[in-house]
Amino acid sequence: MYGQYFKRLRNYKKMTLGEAAKDITSSPALSRWENGVDDIRLKKFLALLDRVDITPREFFAYTEVQGNLDNSYYDELQLLVQQKDGQRLHQIFLRQISSFHQTKDPDILGKAVAAANSYFSLTKINCLTDADLKSFKDLLLDSEYLDFKSLRFLENSVYLIDCDLLISYNSKVIHQLSHLEQVDYELYLNAWTALTNIVFSLIQQKQNSVASHILNQLLTIDLPQQMAAFKIRIVFLKKLLAYRESGDDREINAYLKSLTEIGLSNLVSELLDYWDSIY
């Protein structure tokens, strides 16, 4: 997906394939990535962004604006959660699950579960039937290797999945992290989103020791500077667990204040949402 957006930027800058690829990758390899035929490694991806003079943050902001209809669907769910519009989320769920029952399309089931997951985050009501949830779990377990679709399904279902399956999937994602980093930056990004969502769900379910163990694992993994926000989320979740144990909020408030002072107000707002939804 990101390749097509890079191609647009390269064309805007009137840069040929050879000029963009020089000393980074081959022209055929770049062409395959731009056309969605092949993936590209993280280091090459970052070097290519530098070649067209755009930062990763600017690039992802651009892709969000240019995003496809599928992204728009998940963006809408997130916005409705922020607006606390449970009624609209439930309507979207009913429409999607009805479509799944008619078509048996697994992609539609994934969208229905994402709507149900968002609805549950607001209401703590699970609107999925046991049969539909089983179909979705079977879908999650179907593939041995993680891809964009399975990671998206996972990151948008964590509130509806039982702890044992979440823990199992966490191990699977961590085990494949190095591979995903080498294969494609987008997959790597989605893997980290899935991991932080899993931990947050476990914290909500008061699985404190398991959540703490996973967070300790994640803190040992080096992340590119461009993904520092994930490290901040992980540290915050550790402090949230400490607060749950001690009831002393001074350390967590000091951490939020320091993030605000360095200009990360948007991220602080997200972390406060974490705190509110747990307590």
C-alpha positions as a Python dict, from the first residue, in 0.01 Angstrom:
ca = {
    (1, 'M'): (0, 0, 0),
    (2, 'Y'): (273, 249, 91),
    (3, 'G'): (454, 186, -236),
    (4, 'Q'): (179, 346, -441),
    (5, 'Y'): (194, 660, -228),
    (6, 'F'): (571, 676, -262),
    (7, 'K'): (531, 649, -639),
    (8, 'R'): (299, 951, -639),
    (9, 'L'): (552, 1155, -441),
    (10, 'R'): (835, 1045, -670),
    (11, 'N'): (634, 1149, -975),
    (12, 'Y'): (545, 1484, -815),
    (13, 'K'): (918, 1547, -778),
    (14, 'K'): (977, 1439, -1142),
    (15, 'M'): (1223, 1176, -1019),
    (16, 'T'): (1285, 862, -1225),
    (17, 'L'): (1294, 511, -1080),
    (18, 'G'): (1668, 503, -1127),
    (19, 'E'): (1722, 835, -952),
    (20, 'A'): (1511, 728, -654),
    (21, 'A'): (1663, 380, -630),
    (22, 'K'): (2032, 473, -675),
    (23, 'D'): (2255, 322, -404),
    (24, 'I'): (1945, 206, -209),
    (25, 'T'): (1785, -71, -414),
    (26, 'S'): (1743, -171, -777),
    (27, 'S'): (1501, 1, -1014),
    (28, 'P'): (1306, -325, -1075),
    (29, 'A'): (1278, -385, -699),
    (30, 'L'): (1151, -32, -643),
    (31, 'S'): (902, -71, -927),
    (32, 'R'): (772, -397, -778),
    (33, 'W'): (719, -226, -441),
    (34, 'E'): (549, 76, -594),
    (35, 'N'): (309, -151, -780),
    (36, 'G'): (226, -373, -482),
    (37, 'V'): (403, -680, -622),
    (38, 'D'): (676, -705, -358),
    (39, 'D'): (770, -570, -15),
    (40, 'I'): (1069, -362, 91),
    (41, 'R'): (1290, -370, 399),
    (42, 'L'): (1268, -108, 669),
    (43, 'K'): (1612, 47, 618),
    (44, 'K'): (1554, 82, 245),
    (45, 'F'): (1208, 226, 306),
    (46, 'L'): (1350, 498, 533),
    (47, 'A'): (1631, 572, 287),
    (48, 'L'): (1380, 612, 3),
    (49, 'L'): (1175, 858, 207),
    (50, 'D'): (1491, 1058, 268),
    (51, 'R'): (1564, 1050, -106),
    (52, 'V'): (1234, 1224, -186),
    (53, 'D'): (1291, 1463, 105),
    (54, 'I'): (1002, 1363, 330),
    (55, 'T'): (1012, 1252, 694),
    (56, 'P'): (832, 933, 802),
    (57, 'R'): (588, 1144, 1006),
    (58, 'E'): (506, 1360, 704),
    (59, 'F'): (477, 1052, 482),
    (60, 'F'): (230, 875, 710),
    (61, 'A'): (26, 1193, 746),
    (62, 'Y'): (15, 1207, 365),
    (63, 'T'): (-91, 843, 333),
    (64, 'E'): (-364, 896, 592),
    (65, 'V'): (-509, 1178, 383),
    (66, 'Q'): (-477, 971, 66),
    (67, 'G'): (-600, 657, 241),
    (68, 'N'): (-825, 404, 74),
    (69, 'L'): (-1188, 325, 162),
    (70, 'D'): (-1088, 44, 394),
    (71, 'N'): (-882, 281, 606),
    (72, 'S'): (-1173, 525, 607),
    (73, 'Y'): (-1394, 257, 763),
    (74, 'Y'): (-1161, 202, 1058),
    (75, 'D'): (-1104, 576, 1091),
    (76, 'E'): (-1482, 619, 1118),
    (77, 'L'): (-1501, 362, 1397),
    (78, 'Q'): (-1225, 540, 1588),
    (79, 'L'): (-1399, 874, 1547),
    (80, 'L'): (-1730, 732, 1672),
    (81, 'V'): (-1553, 594, 1981),
    (82, 'Q'): (-1407, 938, 2048),
    (83, 'Q'): (-1755, 1086, 2008),
    (84, 'K'): (-1898, 811, 2232),
    (85, 'D'): (-2162, 735, 1967),
    (86, 'G'): (-2252, 381, 2064),
    (87, 'Q'): (-2579, 389, 1872),
    (88, 'R'): (-2405, 458, 1542),
    (89, 'L'): (-2142, 191, 1611),
    (90, 'H'): (-2416, -64, 1679),
    (91, 'Q'): (-2591, 27, 1354),
    (92, 'I'): (-2267, -22, 1160),
    (93, 'F'): (-2214, -357, 1330),
    (94, 'L'): (-2564, -478, 1243),
    (95, 'R'): (-2519, -380, 880),
    (96, 'Q'): (-2181, -553, 852),
    (97, 'I'): (-2279, -873, 1033),
    (98, 'S'): (-2594, -903, 821),
    (99, 'S'): (-2380, -868, 509),
    (100, 'F'): (-2143, -1136, 639),
    (101, 'H'): (-2429, -1379, 700),
    (102, 'Q'): (-2537, -1330, 341),
    (103, 'T'): (-2196, -1344, 177),
    (104, 'K'): (-1971, -1538, 419),
    (105, 'D'): (-1696, -1296, 318),
    (106, 'P'): (-1421, -1309, 588),
    (107, 'D'): (-1323, -946, 520),
    (108, 'I'): (-1677, -835, 606),
    (109, 'L'): (-1667, -1047, 922),
    (110, 'G'): (-1345, -866, 1018),
    (111, 'K'): (-1517, -530, 974),
    (112, 'A'): (-1820, -645, 1174),
    (113, 'V'): (-1594, -759, 1460),
    (114, 'A'): (-1407, -427, 1452),
    (115, 'A'): (-1739, -244, 1494),
    (116, 'A'): (-1839, -481, 1775),
    (117, 'N'): (-1499, -428, 1938),
    (118, 'S'): (-1543, -50, 1925),
    (119, 'Y'): (-1896, -80, 2061),
    (120, 'F'): (-1770, -298, 2346),
    (121, 'S'): (-1501, -41, 2433),
    (122, 'L'): (-1782, 208, 2504),
    (123, 'T'): (-2058, -9, 2649),
    (124, 'K'): (-1887, -330, 2774),
    (125, 'I'): (-2161, -513, 2580),
    (126, 'N'): (-2059, -791, 2340),
    (127, 'C'): (-2304, -792, 2050),
    (128, 'L'): (-2142, -1087, 1870),
    (129, 'T'): (-2308, -1428, 1886),
    (130, 'D'): (-2097, -1723, 2000),
    (131, 'A'): (-2112, -1864, 1646),
    (132, 'D'): (-1988, -1544, 1485),
    (133, 'L'): (-1710, -1505, 1742),
    (134, 'K'): (-1602, -1865, 1680),
    (135, 'S'): (-1594, -1801, 1305),
    (136, 'F'): (-1372, -1500, 1367),
    (137, 'K'): (-1137, -1687, 1602),
    (138, 'D'): (-1104, -1962, 1340),
    (139, 'L'): (-1018, -1691, 1089),
    (140, 'L'): (-746, -1554, 1319),
    (141, 'L'): (-598, -1898, 1375),
    (142, 'D'): (-614, -1997, 1010),
    (143, 'S'): (-286, -1846, 893),
    (144, 'E'): (53, -1952, 1025),
    (145, 'Y'): (226, -1632, 916),
    (146, 'L'): (107, -1283, 995),
    (147, 'D'): (8, -1051, 715),
    (148, 'F'): (-157, -710, 692),
    (149, 'K'): (-508, -856, 705),
    (150, 'S'): (-453, -1083, 1006),
    (151, 'L'): (-281, -804, 1201),
    (152, 'R'): (-561, -561, 1125),
    (153, 'F'): (-818, -820, 1234),
    (154, 'L'): (-623, -878, 1556),
    (155, 'E'): (-567, -515, 1652),
    (156, 'N'): (-938, -440, 1606),
    (157, 'S'): (-1074, -732, 1809),
    (158, 'V'): (-870, -742, 2132),
    (159, 'Y'): (-1161, -656, 2364),
    (160, 'L'): (-1363, -955, 2242),
    (161, 'I'): (-1090, -1220, 2251),
    (162, 'D'): (-1030, -1431, 2562),
    (163, 'C'): (-705, -1393, 2752),
    (164, 'D'): (-553, -1728, 2652),
    (165, 'L'): (-589, -1650, 2282),
    (166, 'L'): (-457, -1297, 2331),
    (167, 'I'): (-150, -1432, 2511),
    (168, 'S'): (-98, -1692, 2239),
    (169, 'Y'): (-125, -1430, 1966),
    (170, 'N'): (108, -1197, 2154),
    (171, 'S'): (375, -1468, 2151),
    (172, 'K'): (315, -1526, 1781),
    (173, 'V'): (353, -1157, 1696),
    (174, 'I'): (668, -1113, 1907),
    (175, 'H'): (819, -1427, 1752),
    (176, 'Q'): (765, -1286, 1402),
    (177, 'L'): (867, -924, 1475),
    (178, 'S'): (1218, -954, 1332),
    (179, 'H'): (1082, -1111, 1015),
    (180, 'L'): (815, -843, 977),
    (181, 'E'): (1074, -567, 1025),
    (182, 'Q'): (1282, -712, 743),
    (183, 'V'): (986, -769, 512),
    (184, 'D'): (777, -453, 525),
    (185, 'Y'): (753, -141, 742),
    (186, 'E'): (374, -133, 723),
    (187, 'L'): (347, -485, 862),
    (188, 'Y'): (594, -396, 1137),
    (189, 'L'): (390, -91, 1230),
    (190, 'N'): (69, -292, 1247),
    (191, 'A'): (240, -559, 1456),
    (192, 'W'): (330, -301, 1721),
    (193, 'T'): (-22, -161, 1716),
    (194, 'A'): (-156, -511, 1772),
    (195, 'L'): (89, -572, 2059),
    (196, 'T'): (2, -252, 2245),
    (197, 'N'): (-370, -319, 2195),
    (198, 'I'): (-329, -672, 2333),
    (199, 'V'): (-151, -544, 2644),
    (200, 'F'): (-412, -277, 2699),
    (201, 'S'): (-691, -534, 2676),
    (202, 'L'): (-513, -758, 2927),
    (203, 'I'): (-478, -463, 3165),
    (204, 'Q'): (-849, -392, 3129),
    (205, 'Q'): (-918, -756, 3213),
    (206, 'K'): (-695, -714, 3523),
    (207, 'Q'): (-439, -965, 3400),
    (208, 'N'): (-171, -751, 3561),
    (209, 'S'): (114, -1000, 3592),
    (210, 'V'): (80, -1120, 3233),
    (211, 'A'): (55, -763, 3105),
    (212, 'S'): (363, -662, 3305),
    (213, 'H'): (561, -956, 3169),
    (214, 'I'): (473, -864, 2809),
    (215, 'L'): (557, -498, 2865),
    (216, 'N'): (898, -598, 3002),
    (217, 'Q'): (954, -803, 2687),
    (218, 'L'): (857, -513, 2462),
    (219, 'L'): (1084, -269, 2646),
    (220, 'T'): (1387, -483, 2554),
    (221, 'I'): (1321, -446, 2181),
    (222, 'D'): (1492, -159, 2001),
    (223, 'L'): (1261, 57, 1792),
    (224, 'P'): (1346, 305, 1515),
    (225, 'Q'): (1325, 667, 1625),
    (226, 'Q'): (1026, 707, 1395),
    (227, 'M'): (831, 464, 1615),
    (228, 'A'): (916, 628, 1948),
    (229, 'A'): (545, 678, 2021),
    (230, 'F'): (510, 303, 2076),
    (231, 'K'): (787, 309, 2336),
    (232, 'I'): (612, 599, 2509),
    (233, 'R'): (284, 403, 2518),
    (234, 'I'): (460, 99, 2662),
    (235, 'V'): (630, 302, 2936),
    (236, 'F'): (297, 466, 3017),
    (237, 'L'): (123, 129, 3045),
    (238, 'K'): (396, 15, 3287),
    (239, 'K'): (332, 322, 3499),
    (240, 'L'): (-41, 258, 3479),
    (241, 'L'): (12, -89, 3623),
    (242, 'A'): (228, 57, 3901),
    (243, 'Y'): (-46, 306, 3979),
    (244, 'R'): (-299, 23, 3995),
    (245, 'E'): (-81, -150, 4255),
    (246, 'S'): (7, 153, 4468),
    (247, 'G'): (-270, 407, 4411),
    (248, 'D'): (0, 677, 4392),
    (249, 'D'): (-50, 885, 4077),
    (250, 'R'): (247, 1123, 4119),
    (251, 'E'): (483, 934, 3888),
    (252, 'I'): (228, 889, 3612),
    (253, 'N'): (123, 1255, 3628),
    (254, 'A'): (488, 1364, 3613),
    (255, 'Y'): (536, 1149, 3303),
    (256, 'L'): (232, 1302, 3131),
    (257, 'K'): (351, 1651, 3224),
    (258, 'S'): (695, 1586, 3073),
    (259, 'L'): (535, 1465, 2748),
    (260, 'T'): (320, 1778, 2732),
    (261, 'E'): (623, 2000, 2787),
    (262, 'I'): (803, 1852, 2485),
    (263, 'G'): (503, 1910, 2259),
    (264, 'L'): (333, 1569, 2261),
    (265, 'S'): (-11, 1691, 2368),
    (266, 'N'): (-195, 1470, 2116),
    (267, 'L'): (-22, 1160, 2248),
    (268, 'V'): (-96, 1269, 2607),
    (269, 'S'): (-464, 1293, 2515),
    (270, 'E'): (-453, 934, 2387),
    (271, 'L'): (-280, 813, 2705),
    (272, 'L'): (-541, 987, 2921),
    (273, 'D'): (-808, 797, 2726),
    (274, 'Y'): (-626, 475, 2824),
    (275, 'W'): (-634, 583, 3187),
    (276, 'D'): (-1000, 683, 3180),
    (277, 'S'): (-1115, 360, 3016),
    (278, 'I'): (-932, 149, 3275),
    (279, 'Y'): (-1035, 347, 3581),
}
